[in-house]
Coordinates of C-alpha atoms in Angstrom, one line a residue:
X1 CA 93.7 120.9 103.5
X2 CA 90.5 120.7 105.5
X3 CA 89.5 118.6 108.3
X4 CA 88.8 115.5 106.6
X5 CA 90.7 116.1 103.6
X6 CA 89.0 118.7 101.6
X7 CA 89.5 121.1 104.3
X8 CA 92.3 120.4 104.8
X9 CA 92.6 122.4 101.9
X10 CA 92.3 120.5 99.2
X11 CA 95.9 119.9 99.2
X12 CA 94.6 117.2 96.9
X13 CA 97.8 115.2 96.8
X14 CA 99.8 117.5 99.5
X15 CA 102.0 115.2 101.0
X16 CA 99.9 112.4 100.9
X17 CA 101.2 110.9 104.1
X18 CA 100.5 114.3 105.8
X19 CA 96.8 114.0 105.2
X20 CA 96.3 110.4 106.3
X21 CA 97.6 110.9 109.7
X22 CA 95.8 114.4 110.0
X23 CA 93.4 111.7 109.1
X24 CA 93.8 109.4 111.4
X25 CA 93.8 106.1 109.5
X26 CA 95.7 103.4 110.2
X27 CA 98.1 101.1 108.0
X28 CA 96.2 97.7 106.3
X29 CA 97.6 94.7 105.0
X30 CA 97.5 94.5 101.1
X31 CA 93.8 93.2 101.0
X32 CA 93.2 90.5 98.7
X33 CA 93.0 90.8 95.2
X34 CA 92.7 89.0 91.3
X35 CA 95.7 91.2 90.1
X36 CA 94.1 91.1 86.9
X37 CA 91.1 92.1 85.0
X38 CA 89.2 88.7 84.7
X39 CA 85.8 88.7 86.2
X40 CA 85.2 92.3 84.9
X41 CA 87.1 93.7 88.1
X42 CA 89.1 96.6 88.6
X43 CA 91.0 96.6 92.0
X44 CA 92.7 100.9 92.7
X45 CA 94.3 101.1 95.3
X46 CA 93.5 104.3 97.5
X47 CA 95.4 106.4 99.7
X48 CA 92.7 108.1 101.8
X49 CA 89.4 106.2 103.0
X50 CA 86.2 108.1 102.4
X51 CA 85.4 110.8 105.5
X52 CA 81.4 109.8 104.9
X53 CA 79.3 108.6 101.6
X54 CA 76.7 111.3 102.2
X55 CA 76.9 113.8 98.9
X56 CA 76.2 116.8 100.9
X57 CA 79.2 116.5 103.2
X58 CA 81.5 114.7 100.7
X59 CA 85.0 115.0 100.0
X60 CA 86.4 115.1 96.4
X61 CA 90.2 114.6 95.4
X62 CA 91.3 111.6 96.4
X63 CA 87.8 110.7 97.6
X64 CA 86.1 111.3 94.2
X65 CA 86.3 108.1 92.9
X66 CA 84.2 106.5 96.0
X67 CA 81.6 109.5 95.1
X68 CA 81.6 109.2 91.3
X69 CA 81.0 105.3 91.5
X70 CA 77.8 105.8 93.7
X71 CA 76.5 109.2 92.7
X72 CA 76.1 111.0 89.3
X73 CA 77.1 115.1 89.3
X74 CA 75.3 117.5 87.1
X75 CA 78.2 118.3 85.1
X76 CA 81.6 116.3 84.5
X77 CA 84.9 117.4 83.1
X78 CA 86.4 115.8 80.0
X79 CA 90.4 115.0 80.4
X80 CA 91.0 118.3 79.1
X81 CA 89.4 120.1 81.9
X82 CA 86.3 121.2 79.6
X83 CA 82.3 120.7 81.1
X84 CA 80.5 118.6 80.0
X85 CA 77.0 117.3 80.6
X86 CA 76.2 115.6 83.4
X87 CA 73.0 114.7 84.8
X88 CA 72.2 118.4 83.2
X89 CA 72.3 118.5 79.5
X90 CA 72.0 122.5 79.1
X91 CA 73.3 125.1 81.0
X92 CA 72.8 129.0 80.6
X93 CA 73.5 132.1 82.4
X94 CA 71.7 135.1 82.4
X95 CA 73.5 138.0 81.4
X96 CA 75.4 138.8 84.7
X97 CA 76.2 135.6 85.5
X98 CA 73.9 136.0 88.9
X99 CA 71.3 132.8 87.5
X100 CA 72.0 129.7 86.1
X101 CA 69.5 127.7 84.6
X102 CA 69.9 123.8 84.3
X103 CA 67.9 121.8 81.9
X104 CA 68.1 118.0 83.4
X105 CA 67.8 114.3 81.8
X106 CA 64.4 112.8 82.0
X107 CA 65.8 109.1 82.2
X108 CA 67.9 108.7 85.3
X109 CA 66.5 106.7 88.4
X110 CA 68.0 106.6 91.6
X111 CA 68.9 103.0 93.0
X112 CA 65.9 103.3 95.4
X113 CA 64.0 103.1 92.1
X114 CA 62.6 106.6 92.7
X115 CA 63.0 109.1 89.6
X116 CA 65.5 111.9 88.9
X117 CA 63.9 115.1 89.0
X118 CA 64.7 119.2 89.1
X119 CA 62.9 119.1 93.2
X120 CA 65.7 116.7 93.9
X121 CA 68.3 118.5 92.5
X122 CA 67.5 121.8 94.1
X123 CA 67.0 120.3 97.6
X124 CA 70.7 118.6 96.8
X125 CA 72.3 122.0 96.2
X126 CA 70.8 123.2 99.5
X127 CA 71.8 120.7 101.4
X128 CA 75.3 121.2 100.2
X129 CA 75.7 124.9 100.8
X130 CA 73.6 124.6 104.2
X131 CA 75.7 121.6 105.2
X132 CA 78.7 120.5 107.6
X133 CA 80.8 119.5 104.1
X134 CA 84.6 120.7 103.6
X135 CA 83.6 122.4 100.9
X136 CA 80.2 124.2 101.5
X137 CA 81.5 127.4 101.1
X138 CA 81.6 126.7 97.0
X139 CA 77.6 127.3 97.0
X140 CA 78.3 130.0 99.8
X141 CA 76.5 132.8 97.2
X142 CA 74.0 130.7 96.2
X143 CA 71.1 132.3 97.4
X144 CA 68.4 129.6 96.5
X145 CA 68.4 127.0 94.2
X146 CA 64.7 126.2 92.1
X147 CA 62.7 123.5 90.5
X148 CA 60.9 125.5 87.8
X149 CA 59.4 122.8 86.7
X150 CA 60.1 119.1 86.2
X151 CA 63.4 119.1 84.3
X152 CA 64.6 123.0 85.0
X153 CA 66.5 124.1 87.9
X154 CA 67.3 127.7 88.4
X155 CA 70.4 128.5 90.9
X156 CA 70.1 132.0 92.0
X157 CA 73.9 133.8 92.8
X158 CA 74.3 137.0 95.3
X159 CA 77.4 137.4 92.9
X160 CA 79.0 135.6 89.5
X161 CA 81.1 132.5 90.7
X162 CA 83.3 132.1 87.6
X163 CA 84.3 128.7 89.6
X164 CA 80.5 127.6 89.7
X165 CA 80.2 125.4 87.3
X166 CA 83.4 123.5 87.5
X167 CA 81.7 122.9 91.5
X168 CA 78.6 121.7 89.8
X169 CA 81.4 118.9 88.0
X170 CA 82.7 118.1 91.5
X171 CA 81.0 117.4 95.2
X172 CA 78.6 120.7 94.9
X173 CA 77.2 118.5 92.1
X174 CA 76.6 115.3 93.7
X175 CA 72.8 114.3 93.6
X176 CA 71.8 112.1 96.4
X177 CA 68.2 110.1 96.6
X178 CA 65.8 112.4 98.8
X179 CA 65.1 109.0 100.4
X180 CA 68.3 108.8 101.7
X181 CA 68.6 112.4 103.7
X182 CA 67.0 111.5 106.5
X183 CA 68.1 107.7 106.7
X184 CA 70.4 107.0 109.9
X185 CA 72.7 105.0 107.3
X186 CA 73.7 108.1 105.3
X187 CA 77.5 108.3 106.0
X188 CA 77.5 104.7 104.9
X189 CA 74.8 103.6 102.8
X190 CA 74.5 105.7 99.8
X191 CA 71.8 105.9 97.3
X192 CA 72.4 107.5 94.2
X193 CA 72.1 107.3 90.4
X194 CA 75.7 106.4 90.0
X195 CA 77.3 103.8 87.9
X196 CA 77.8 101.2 90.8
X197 CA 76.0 100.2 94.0
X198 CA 78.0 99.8 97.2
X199 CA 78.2 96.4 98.5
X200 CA 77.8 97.1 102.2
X201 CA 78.2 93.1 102.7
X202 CA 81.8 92.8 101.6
X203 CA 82.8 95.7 102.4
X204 CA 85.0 96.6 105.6
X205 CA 85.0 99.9 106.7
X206 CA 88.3 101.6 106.4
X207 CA 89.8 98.7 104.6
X208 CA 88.2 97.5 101.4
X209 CA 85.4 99.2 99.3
X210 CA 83.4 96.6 96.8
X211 CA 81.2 98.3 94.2
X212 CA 78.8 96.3 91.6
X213 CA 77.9 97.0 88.3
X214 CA 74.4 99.1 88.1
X215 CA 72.6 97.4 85.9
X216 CA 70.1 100.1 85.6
X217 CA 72.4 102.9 84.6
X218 CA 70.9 105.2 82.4
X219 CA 74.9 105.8 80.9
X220 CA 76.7 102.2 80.0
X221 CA 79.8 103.8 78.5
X222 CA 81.3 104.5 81.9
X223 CA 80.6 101.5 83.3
X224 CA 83.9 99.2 82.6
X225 CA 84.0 96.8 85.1
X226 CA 81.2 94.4 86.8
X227 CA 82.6 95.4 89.9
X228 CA 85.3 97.5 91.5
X229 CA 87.3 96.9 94.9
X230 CA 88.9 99.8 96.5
X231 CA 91.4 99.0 98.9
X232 CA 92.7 101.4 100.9
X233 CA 96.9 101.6 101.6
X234 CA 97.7 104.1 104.3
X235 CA 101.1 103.4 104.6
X236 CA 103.5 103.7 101.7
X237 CA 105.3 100.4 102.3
X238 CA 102.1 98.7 102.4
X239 CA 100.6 100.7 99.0
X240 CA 103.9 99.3 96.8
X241 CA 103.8 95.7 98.3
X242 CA 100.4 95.3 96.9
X243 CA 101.7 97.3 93.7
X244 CA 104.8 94.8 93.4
X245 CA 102.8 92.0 94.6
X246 CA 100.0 92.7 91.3
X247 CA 97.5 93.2 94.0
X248 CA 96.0 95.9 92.6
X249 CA 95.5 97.4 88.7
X250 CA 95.6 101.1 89.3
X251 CA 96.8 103.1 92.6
X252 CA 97.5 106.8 93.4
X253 CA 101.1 106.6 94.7
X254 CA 102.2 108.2 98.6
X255 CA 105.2 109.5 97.0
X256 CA 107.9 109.5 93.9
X257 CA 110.3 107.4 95.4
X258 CA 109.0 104.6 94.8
X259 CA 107.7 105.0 91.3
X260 CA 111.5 103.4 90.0
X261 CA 110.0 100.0 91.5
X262 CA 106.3 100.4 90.6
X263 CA 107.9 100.4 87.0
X264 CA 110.0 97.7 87.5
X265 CA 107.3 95.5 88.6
X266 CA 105.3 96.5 85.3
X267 CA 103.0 99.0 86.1
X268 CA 103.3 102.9 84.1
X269 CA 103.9 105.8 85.5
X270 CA 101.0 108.5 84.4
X271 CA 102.4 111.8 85.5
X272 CA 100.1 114.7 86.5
X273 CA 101.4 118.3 88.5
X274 CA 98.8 119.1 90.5
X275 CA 100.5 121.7 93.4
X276 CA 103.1 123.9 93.7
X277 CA 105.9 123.4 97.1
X278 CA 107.6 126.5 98.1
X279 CA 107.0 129.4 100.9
X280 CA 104.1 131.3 101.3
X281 CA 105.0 134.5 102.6
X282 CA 101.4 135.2 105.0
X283 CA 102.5 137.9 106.7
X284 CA 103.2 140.7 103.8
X285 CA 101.2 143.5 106.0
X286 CA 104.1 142.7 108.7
X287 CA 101.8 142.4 111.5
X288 CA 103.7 139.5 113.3
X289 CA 107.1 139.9 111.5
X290 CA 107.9 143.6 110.2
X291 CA 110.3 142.5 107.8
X292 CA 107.8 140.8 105.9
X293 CA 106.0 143.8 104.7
X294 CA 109.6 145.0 102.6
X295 CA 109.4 143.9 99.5
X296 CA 113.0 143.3 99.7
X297 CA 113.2 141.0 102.5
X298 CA 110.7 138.9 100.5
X299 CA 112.3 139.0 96.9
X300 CA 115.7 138.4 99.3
X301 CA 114.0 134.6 100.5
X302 CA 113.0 133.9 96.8
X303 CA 116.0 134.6 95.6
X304 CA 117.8 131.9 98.5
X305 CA 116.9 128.9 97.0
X306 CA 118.7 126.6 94.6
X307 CA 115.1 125.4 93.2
X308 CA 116.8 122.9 91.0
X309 CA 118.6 121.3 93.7
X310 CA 115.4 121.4 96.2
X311 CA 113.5 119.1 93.4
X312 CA 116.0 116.7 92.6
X313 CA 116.5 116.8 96.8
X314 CA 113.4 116.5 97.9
X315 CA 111.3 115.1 94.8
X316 CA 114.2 113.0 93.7
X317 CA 113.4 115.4 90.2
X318 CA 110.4 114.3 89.8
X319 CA 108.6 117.7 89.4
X320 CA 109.1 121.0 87.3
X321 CA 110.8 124.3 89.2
X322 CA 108.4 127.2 89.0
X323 CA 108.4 130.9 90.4
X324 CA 104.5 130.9 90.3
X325 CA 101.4 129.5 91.9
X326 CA 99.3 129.3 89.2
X327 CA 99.7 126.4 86.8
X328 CA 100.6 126.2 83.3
X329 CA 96.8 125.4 82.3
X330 CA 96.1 129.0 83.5
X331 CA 95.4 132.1 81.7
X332 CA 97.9 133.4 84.3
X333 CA 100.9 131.3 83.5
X334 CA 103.7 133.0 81.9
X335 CA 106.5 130.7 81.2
X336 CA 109.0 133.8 81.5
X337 CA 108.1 134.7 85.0
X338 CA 109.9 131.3 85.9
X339 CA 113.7 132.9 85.6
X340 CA 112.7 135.5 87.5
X341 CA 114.3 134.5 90.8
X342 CA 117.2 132.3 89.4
X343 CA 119.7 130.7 92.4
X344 CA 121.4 134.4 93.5
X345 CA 122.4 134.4 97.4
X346 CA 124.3 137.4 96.6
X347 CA 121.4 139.6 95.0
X348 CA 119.7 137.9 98.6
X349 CA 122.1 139.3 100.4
X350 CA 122.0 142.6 98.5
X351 CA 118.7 142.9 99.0
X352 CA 118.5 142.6 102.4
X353 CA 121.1 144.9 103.1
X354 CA 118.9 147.8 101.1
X355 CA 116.0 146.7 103.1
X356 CA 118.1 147.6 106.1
X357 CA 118.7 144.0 107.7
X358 CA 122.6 143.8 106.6
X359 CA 123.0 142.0 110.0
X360 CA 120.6 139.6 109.3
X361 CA 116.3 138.6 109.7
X362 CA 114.9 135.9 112.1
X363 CA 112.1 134.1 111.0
X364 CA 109.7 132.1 112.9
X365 CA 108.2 129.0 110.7
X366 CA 106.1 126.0 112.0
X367 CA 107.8 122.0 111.5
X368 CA 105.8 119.0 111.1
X369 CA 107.8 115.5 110.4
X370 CA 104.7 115.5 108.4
X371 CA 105.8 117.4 105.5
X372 CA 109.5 115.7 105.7
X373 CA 112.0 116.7 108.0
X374 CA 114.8 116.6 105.6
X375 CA 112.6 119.6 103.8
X376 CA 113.0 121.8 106.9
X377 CA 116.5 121.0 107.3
X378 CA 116.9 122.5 103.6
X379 CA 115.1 125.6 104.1
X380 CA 116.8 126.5 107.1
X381 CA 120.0 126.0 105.4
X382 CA 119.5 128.1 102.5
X383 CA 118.0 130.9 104.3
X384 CA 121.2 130.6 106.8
X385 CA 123.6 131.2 103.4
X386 CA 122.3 134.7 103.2
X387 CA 121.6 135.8 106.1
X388 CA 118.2 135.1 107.4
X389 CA 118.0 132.8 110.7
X390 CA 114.3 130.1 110.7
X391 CA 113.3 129.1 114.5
X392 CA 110.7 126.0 114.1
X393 CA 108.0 125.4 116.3
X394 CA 106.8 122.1 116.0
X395 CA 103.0 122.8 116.8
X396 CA 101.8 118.7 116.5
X397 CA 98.5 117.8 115.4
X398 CA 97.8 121.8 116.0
X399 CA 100.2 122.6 112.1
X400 CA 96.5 123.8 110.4
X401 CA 94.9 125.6 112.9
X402 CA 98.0 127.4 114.1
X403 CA 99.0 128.0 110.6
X404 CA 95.3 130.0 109.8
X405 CA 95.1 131.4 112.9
X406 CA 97.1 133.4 112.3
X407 CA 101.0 132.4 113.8
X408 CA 103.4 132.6 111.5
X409 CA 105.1 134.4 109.1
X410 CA 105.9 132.5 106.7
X411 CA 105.0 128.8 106.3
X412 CA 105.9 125.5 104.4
X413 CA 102.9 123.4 102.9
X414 CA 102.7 122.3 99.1
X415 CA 99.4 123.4 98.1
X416 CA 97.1 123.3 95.5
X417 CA 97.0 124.3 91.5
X418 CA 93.5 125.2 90.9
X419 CA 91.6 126.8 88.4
X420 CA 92.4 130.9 88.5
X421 CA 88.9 131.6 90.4
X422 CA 89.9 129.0 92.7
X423 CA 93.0 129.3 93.1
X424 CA 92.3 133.1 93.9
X425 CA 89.7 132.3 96.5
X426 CA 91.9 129.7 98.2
X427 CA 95.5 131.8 98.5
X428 CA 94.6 135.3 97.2
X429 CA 91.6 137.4 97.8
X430 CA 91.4 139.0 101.2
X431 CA 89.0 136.2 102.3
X432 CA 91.2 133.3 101.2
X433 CA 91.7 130.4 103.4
X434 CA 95.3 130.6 102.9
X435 CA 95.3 134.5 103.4
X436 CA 94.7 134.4 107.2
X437 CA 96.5 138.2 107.6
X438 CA 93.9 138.8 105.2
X439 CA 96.4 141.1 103.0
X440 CA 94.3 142.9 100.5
X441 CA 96.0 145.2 98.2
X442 CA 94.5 147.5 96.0
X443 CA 96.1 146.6 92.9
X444 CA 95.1 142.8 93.3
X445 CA 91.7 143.5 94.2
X446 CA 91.3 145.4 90.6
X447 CA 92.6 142.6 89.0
X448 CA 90.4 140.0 90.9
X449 CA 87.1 142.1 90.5
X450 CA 87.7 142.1 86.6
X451 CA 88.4 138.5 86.2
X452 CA 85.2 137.5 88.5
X453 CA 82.9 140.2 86.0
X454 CA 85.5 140.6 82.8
X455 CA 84.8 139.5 79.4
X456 CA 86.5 136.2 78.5
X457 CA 89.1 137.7 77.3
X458 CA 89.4 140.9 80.2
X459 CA 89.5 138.3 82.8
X460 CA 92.5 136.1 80.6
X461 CA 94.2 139.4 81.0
X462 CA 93.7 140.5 84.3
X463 CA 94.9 136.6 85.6
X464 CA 98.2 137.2 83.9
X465 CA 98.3 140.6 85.2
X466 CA 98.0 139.5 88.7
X467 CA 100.2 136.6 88.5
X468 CA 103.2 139.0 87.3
X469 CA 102.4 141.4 90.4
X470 CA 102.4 138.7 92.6
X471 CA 105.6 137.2 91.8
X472 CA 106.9 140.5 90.8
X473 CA 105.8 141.7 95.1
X474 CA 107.1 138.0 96.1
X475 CA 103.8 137.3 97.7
X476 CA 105.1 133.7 97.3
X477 CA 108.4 131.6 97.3
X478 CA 107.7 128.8 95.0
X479 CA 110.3 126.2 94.2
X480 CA 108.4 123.8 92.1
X481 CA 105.5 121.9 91.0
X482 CA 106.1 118.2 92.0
X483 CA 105.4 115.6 90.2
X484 CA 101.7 113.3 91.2
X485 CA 102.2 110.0 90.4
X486 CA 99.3 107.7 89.0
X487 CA 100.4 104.1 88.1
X488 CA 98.4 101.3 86.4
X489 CA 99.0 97.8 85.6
X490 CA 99.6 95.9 81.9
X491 CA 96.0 95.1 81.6
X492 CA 94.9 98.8 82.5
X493 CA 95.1 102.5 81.3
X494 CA 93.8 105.4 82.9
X495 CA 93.8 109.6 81.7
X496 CA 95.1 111.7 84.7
X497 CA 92.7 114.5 85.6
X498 CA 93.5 118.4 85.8
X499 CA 92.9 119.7 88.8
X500 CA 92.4 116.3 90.5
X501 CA 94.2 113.6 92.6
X502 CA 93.5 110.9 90.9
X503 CA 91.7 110.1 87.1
X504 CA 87.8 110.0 86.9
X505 CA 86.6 106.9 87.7
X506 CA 85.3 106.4 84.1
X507 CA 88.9 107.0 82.8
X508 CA 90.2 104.0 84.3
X509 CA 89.8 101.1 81.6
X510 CA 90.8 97.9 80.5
X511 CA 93.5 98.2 78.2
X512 CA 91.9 95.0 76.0

């Protein structure tokens, strides 16, 4: 994830519990609440507070709603994953995809009372890239960003970002008041264009989040509620006492095994698979671990696991089993590459003995109670059946670092399902985050060049293409893609988001 939560990887649900101790928040009390939607309120229960409420070093995921209520992005995403407008109406490339130009609404005012305008847009985008945020590095070749006049910006790439605009949809599209970038309330006070204004009076920090209706917002249709409490439930015990207790009317959920309950007390289950849980096999150059760089040894460890009996194990089946880490929205995703590794110890075993380790492979893996012991126990005990020995280091509050530093060989962390530029970027390329060995392969970097420059339909192509090599070269052991869990009450519906934690903000409505 990231160090707040966005770096630490956008993990975006990971395991949920994982991220708030890495966190460091503390369990609350089930804050007080109407249960209900009388009074025009909506009451969400969250499982992360936000990190800060300044837009240029904001979080998204499970922090997006605090940002959407207070601050407007230049473009959105429908439920289907498609832009569009946001605060931009048009967008256009030029034909190399190096410029963007953004043609702006004319009626927005911040709630300082100041005007919406292409300067303060520009200066936002800036600020993000040349910021401390998480996720900075998504305006990384952004070279400047322009007001050409009063309702055009002009972003300026040193390369095509095929990710760029969905950015501009998320925290790299935030637009924050200029007044507020030099106030010493920033992290706390924010001043935006957004559809609510942060009640800084009843709010408690860490705990409980009260939002009021802007009655000045230029866009009515998102605004649902007259106000909006978000209590924060770092503790899963806590999060489905205020769920069974009708203290809240829509939550993000810790974990599935609760979800049986969270129906029973009347809420539904809205189902979203975000990540994908399983091995990633970092060291394929063999530079700690020789055995990593056979191809054999690696097809051998995907071959190990009973993948069915992991999810109903560890997910309680809540989830989908899956050879790949690209999701089935992707251009990549080819349904048949998921019997590619069936349950087979013996072809494991087989394996191994061709890649000339009939007497066995030790591997060295870091542990953290974090992630679920029982999930540790299980890997080691598959990998035991055919022949390949896991020594755990437990490396405590150090499991990120040590795991980027490089460390390890192989590691266990569910992680997420982006969009293919994204997801490429994050666990691919050379440069990836979750590529610390920095494994760059000739083949792969062919296919990644021609889906950043590629026609449409080239780059469609050349996704697929890489995700069969991939799986084909086991540069992964997935298992599955668990199940996220979003639950509302009677009076309340919401649309899960693709790519996302939780729903948009404005898909959370009453049901009446």
């Amino acid at each position: 994830m990231h160090p707040k939560e966005t770096t630490m990887f956008r993990w975006k649900r990971l395991a949920a519990v994982a991220a708030v101790v890495a966190l460091g928040l503390t369990g609350c009390s089930a804050a007080s609440g109407d249960g209900g939607n009388s009074a025009g309120t909506l009451t969400i229960g969250q499982i992360l507070q936000p990190s800060t409420f300044a837009a240029a070093q904001s979080n998204w995921a499970n922090e997006s709603p605090y940002m959407q209520a207070v601050y407007d992005t230049l473009l959105t995403a429908d439920t289907k994953g498609e832009l569009q407008p946001g605060l931009a109406t048009k967008w256009e490339y030029n034909d190399d995809k190096t410029q963007l130009t953004l043609t702006l609404r004319d009626d927005v005012k911040f709630t300082d009372g100041t005007a919406l305008d292409a300067e303060a847009v520009a200066k936002n985008l800036v600020r993000f890239r040349d910021g401390a945020g998480p996720n900075a590095s998504y305006l990384v070749d952004m070279t400047d960003a322009v007001a050409t006049d009063a309702k055009t910006v002009t972003i300026t790439m040193k390369a095509s970002n095929p990710a760029l605009l969905t950015y501009l949809s998320q925290n790299a599209g935030l637009v924050e008041a200029p007044s507020a970038f030099d106030s010493a309330d920033i992290q706390t006070v924010p001043v935006g264009s957004g559809p609510y204004t942060l009640d800084t009076a009843a709010t408690v920090v860490g705990t409980s989040y009260v939002f009021d209706k802007n009655p000045d917002y230029w866009n009515p249709d998102n605004q649902h509620y007259d106000k909006i409490v978000m209590n924060v439930y770092a503790d899963p015990t806590a999060l489905l006492n205020a769920i069974k207790g009708g203290q809240v009317n829509a939550a993000n959920t810790l974990n599935n095994n609760d979800v049986a309950q969270m129906e029973a007390s009347g809420f539904t289950a809205n189902p979203l698979e975000l990540n994908w849980a399983g091995l990633t096999l970092m060291d394929r150059n063999g530079t700690v671990d020789p055995a990593l760089a056979n191809v054999k040894v690696r097809q051998a460890i995907n071959y190990a696991f009973d993948k069915d009996a992991m999810l109903k194990t560890v997910e309680s089946g809540f989830g989908t089993v899956t050879t790949q880490v690209f999701p089935e929205r992707s251009a990549a995703y080819d349904k048949s590459l998921d019997s590619e590794y069936d349950y087979n110890p013996a072809k494991a075993k087989e394996l191994l003995a061709e890649a000339g380790y009939a007497n066995g492979v030790t591997i060295q893996m870091p542990s953290s109670p974090l992630l679920g012991t029982a999930t540790f126990t299980l890997i080691q005990q598959q990998l035991a059946d055919v022949g390949i020995t896991v020594e755990y280091t437990e490396p405590g509050n150090n499991f990120i670092s040590d795991i980027l530093t490089p460390k390890y060989p192989v590691v266990y962390i569910p992680l997420q399902q982006g969009g293919d530029w994204e997801l490429i970027q994050f666990l691919i390329s050379p440069t990836a985050t979750f590529n610390p060995y920095h494994t760059s392969d000739d083949t792969v970097n062919g296919y990644i060049a021609t889906v950043q420059n590629g026609t449409e339909e080239e780059a469609a192509q050349a996704a697929k293409d890489l995700n069969k090599y991939l799986v084909d070269n086991a540069w992964f052991a997935p298992w599955y893609r668990p199940q996220s869990t979003y639950v509302t009450d009677a009076n309340t519906t919401a649309v899960v988001q693709p790519g996302n934690a939780v729903p948009y903000l404005w898909n959370i409505k009453p049901k009446a």
